[in-house]
Short mmCIF file of C-alpha atoms in Angstrom, two decimals:
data_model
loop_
_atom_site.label_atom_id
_atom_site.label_comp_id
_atom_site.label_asym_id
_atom_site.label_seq_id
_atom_site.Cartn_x
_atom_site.Cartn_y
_atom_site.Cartn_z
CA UNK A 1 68.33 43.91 81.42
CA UNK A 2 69.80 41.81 84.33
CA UNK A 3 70.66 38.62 83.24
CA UNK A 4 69.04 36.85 86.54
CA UNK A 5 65.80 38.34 85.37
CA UNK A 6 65.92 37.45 82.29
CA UNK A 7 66.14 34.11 83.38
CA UNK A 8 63.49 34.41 85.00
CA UNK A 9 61.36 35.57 82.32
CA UNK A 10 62.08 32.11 80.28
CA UNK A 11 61.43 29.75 82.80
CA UNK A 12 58.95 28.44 81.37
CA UNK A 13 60.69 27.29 78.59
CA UNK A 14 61.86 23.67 79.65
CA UNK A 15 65.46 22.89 77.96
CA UNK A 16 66.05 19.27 76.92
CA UNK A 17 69.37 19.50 76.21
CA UNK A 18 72.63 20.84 77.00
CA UNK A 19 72.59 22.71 73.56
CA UNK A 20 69.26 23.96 75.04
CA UNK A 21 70.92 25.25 77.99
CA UNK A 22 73.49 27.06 76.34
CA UNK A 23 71.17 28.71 73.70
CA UNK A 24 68.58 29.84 76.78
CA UNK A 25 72.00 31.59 78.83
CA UNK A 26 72.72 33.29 75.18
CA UNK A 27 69.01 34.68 74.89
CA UNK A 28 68.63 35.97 78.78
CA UNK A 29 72.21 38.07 78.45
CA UNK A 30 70.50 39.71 75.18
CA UNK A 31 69.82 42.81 75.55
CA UNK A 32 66.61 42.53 72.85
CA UNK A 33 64.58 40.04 74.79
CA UNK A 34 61.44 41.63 74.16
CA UNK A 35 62.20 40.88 70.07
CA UNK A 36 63.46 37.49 71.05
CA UNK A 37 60.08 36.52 73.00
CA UNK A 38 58.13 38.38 69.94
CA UNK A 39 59.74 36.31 67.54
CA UNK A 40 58.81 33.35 69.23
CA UNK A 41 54.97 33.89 68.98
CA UNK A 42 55.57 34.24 65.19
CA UNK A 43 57.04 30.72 64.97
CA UNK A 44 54.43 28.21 63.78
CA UNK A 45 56.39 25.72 64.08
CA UNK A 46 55.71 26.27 68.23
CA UNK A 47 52.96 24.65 70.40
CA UNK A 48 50.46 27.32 71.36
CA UNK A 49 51.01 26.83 74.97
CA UNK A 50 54.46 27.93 74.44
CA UNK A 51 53.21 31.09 72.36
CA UNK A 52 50.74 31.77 74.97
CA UNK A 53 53.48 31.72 77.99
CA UNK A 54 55.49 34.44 75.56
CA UNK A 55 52.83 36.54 75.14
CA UNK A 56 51.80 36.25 78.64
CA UNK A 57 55.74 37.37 79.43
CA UNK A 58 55.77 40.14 76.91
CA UNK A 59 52.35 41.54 78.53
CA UNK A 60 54.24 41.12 82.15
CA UNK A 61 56.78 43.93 81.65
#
């Protein structure tokens, strides 16, 4: 998948840090971005509106 699209796809995740930054770049050049989005709506440690805007960007593809 095309990095710049990938991007795309985690926009709405909003990066508070550098580290944030750097860890976002790592996850849009992955090649497994539909386990990497899946994986977030099994963390309960995440706000539902966040799991929501994953599953809304798994059910986009």
């Amino acid at each position: 998948m095309c990095g710049e699209v990938a991007s795309t796809q985690l926009n709405f995740i909003k990066p508070l840090s550098q580290c944030d930054y750097a860890l976002l770049d790592e996850v849009a050049k992955s090649e497994d971005l539909n386990s990497i989005l899946t994986m977030l709506l099994l963390d309960d440690t995440l706000s539902d509106s966040l799991r929501r805007k994953a599953l809304m960007q798994l059910k986009a593809k």
